[in-house]
C-alpha positions as semicolon CSV with decimal commas, in nm:
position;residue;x (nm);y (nm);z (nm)
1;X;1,215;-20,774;-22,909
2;X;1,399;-20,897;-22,601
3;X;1,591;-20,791;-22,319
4;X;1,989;-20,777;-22,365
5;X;2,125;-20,951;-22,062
6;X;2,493;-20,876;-22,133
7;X;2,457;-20,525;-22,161
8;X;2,766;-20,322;-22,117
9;X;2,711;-20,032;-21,909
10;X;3,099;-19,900;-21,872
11;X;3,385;-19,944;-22,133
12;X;3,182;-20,240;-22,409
13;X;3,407;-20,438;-22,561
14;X;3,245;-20,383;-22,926
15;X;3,278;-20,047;-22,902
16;X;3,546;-19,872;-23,161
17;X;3,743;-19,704;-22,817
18;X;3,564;-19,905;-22,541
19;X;3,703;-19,602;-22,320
20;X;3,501;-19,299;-22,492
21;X;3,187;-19,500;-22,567
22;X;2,849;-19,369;-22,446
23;X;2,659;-19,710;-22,506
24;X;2,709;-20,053;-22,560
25;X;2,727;-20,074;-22,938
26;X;2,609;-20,468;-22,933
27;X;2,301;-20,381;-22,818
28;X;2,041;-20,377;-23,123
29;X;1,768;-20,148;-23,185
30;X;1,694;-20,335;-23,567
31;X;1,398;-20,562;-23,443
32;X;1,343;-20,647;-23,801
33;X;1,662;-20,816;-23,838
34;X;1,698;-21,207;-23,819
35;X;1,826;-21,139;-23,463
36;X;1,610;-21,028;-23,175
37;X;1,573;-20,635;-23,140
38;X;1,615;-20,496;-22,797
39;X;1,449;-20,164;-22,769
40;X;1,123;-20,055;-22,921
41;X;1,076;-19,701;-22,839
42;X;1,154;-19,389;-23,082
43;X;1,372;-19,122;-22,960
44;X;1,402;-18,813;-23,123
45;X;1,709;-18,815;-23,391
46;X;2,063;-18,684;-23,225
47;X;2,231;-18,493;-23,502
48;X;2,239;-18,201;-23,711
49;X;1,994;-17,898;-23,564
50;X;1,844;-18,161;-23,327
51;X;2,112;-18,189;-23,122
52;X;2,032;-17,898;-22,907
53;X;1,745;-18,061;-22,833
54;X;1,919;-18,342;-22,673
55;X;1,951;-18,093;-22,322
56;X;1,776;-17,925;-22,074
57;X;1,553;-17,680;-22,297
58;X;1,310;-17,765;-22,115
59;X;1,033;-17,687;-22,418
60;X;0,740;-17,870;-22,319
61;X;0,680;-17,929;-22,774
62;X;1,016;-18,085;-22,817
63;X;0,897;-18,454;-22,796
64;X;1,245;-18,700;-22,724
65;X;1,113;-19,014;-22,639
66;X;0,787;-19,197;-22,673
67;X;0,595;-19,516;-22,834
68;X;0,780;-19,631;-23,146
69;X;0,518;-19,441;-23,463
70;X;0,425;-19,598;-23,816
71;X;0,570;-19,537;-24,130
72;X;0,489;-19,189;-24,279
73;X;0,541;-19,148;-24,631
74;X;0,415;-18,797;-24,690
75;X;0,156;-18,531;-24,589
76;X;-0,129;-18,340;-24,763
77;X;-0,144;-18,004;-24,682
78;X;-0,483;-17,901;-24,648
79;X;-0,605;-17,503;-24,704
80;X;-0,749;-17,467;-24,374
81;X;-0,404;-17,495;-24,275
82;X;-0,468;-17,862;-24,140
83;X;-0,231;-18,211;-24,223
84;X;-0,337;-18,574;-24,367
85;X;-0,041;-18,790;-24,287
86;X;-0,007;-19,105;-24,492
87;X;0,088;-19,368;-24,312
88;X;0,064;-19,735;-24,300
89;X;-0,264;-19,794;-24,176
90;X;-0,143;-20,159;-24,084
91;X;0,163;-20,086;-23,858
92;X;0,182;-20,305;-23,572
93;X;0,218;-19,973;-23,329
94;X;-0,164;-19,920;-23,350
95;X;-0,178;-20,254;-23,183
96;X;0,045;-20,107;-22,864
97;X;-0,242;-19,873;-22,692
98;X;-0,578;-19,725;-22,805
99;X;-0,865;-19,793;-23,078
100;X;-0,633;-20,052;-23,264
101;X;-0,756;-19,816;-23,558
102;X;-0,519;-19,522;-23,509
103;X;-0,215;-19,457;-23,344
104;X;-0,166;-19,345;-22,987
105;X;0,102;-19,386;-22,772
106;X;0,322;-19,216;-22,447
107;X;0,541;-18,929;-22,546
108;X;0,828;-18,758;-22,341
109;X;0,865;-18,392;-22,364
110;X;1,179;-18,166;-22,285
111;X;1,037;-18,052;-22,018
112;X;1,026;-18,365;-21,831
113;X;0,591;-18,443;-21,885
114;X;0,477;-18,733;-22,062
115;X;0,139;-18,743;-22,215
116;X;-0,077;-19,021;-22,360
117;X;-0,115;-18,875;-22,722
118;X;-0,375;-18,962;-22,927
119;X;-0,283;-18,845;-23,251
120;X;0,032;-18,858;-23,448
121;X;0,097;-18,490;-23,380
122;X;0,085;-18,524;-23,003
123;X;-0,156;-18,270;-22,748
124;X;-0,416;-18,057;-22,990
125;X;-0,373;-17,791;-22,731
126;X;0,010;-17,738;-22,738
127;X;0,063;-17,872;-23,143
128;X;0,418;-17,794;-23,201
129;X;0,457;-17,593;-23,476
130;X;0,751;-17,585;-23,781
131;X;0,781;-17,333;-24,003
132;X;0,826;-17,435;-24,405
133;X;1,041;-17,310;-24,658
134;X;0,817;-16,991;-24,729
135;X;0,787;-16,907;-24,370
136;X;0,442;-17,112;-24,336
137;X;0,352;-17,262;-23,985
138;X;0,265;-17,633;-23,999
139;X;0,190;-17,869;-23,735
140;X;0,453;-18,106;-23,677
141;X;0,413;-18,505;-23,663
142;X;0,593;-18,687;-23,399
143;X;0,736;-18,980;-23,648
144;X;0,739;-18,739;-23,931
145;X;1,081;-18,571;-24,056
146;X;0,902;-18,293;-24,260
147;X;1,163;-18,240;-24,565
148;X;1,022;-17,857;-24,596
149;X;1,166;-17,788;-24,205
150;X;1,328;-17,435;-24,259
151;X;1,550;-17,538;-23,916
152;X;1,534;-17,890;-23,888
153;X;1,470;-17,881;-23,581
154;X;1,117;-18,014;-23,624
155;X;1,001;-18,315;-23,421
156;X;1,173;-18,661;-23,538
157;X;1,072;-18,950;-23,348
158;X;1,233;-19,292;-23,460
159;X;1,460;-19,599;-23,377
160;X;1,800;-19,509;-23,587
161;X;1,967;-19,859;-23,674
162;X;2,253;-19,668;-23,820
163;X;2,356;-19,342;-23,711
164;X;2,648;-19,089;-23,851
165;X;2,782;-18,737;-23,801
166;X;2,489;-18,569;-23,991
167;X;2,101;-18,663;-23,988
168;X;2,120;-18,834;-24,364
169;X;2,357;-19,111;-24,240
170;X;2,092;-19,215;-24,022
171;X;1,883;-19,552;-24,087
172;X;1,509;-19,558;-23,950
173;X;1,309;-19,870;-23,928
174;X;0,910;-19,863;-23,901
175;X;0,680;-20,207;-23,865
């Protein structure tokens, strides 16, 4: 990962209508390409239901920006109403703060706080909450886009290589 020194902060020539654009589209989120990355922190997915989120709610659960997360590939759903994530318990982002064992990392709430978090679901105290497909509450991972989110709104922290006009075009990568 490196810094982009030409980075085009009005009217980038790459972009599609240098005019309208919002970002430079040259600069390069994929750090597992065979070109240098040159941003490593998740942000929380722009599209669909989630796009509200992207203003001043000022919710202090809605996570948008943080430490980059591992690779989830699923949850168990425990009876006591608790959540195992599986993740990859080798991700390089457990080598960014903390025990080196588990993930922890700096989160950015709506509501303008940031908190060191030391689990993948943020603050134990405040545990955002999403609601399933049968009305269920569940507590919501940070780096986790639960597939059973009755609003989709639930907390989806990530760096999007690809993005689109609905939340399936876009591309996640994970270390």
């Amino acid at each position: 990962i490196v810094m982009d020194n030409d980075y085009y902060y009005a009217e980038p020539p790459t972009a599609v209508n240098p005019k309208l654009a919002l970002w430079d589209p040259a600069f390069s989120a994929d750090f597992t390409a065979a070109t240098p990355g040159n941003f490593s922190y998740a942000h929380m997915l722009p599209s669909g239901p989630r796009i509200a989120i992207w203003s001043n709610t000022f919710e202090a659960t809605q996570a948008v920006l943080g430490n980059r997360g591992p690779l989830i590939s699923g949850v168990a759903k425990l009876p006591s109403g608790k959540i195992a994530p599986q993740y990859n318990r080798s991700s390089n982002t457990r080598l960014i703060h903390g025990s080196r064992t588990e993930w922890e990392g700096k989160i950015a709430y709506n509501d303008n706080h940031v908190n060191y978090e030391s689990s993948l679901w943020g603050d134990d105290s405040k545990i955002y909450m999403y609601k399933d497909t049968s009305g269920a509450l569940w507590p919501d991972l940070l780096h986790y886009d639960e597939p059973d989110d009755q609003l989709g709104t639930n907390n989806f922290l990530g760096i999007f290589t690809t993005s689109g006009k609905t939340p399936g075009e876009f591309r996640s990568i994970w270390d």
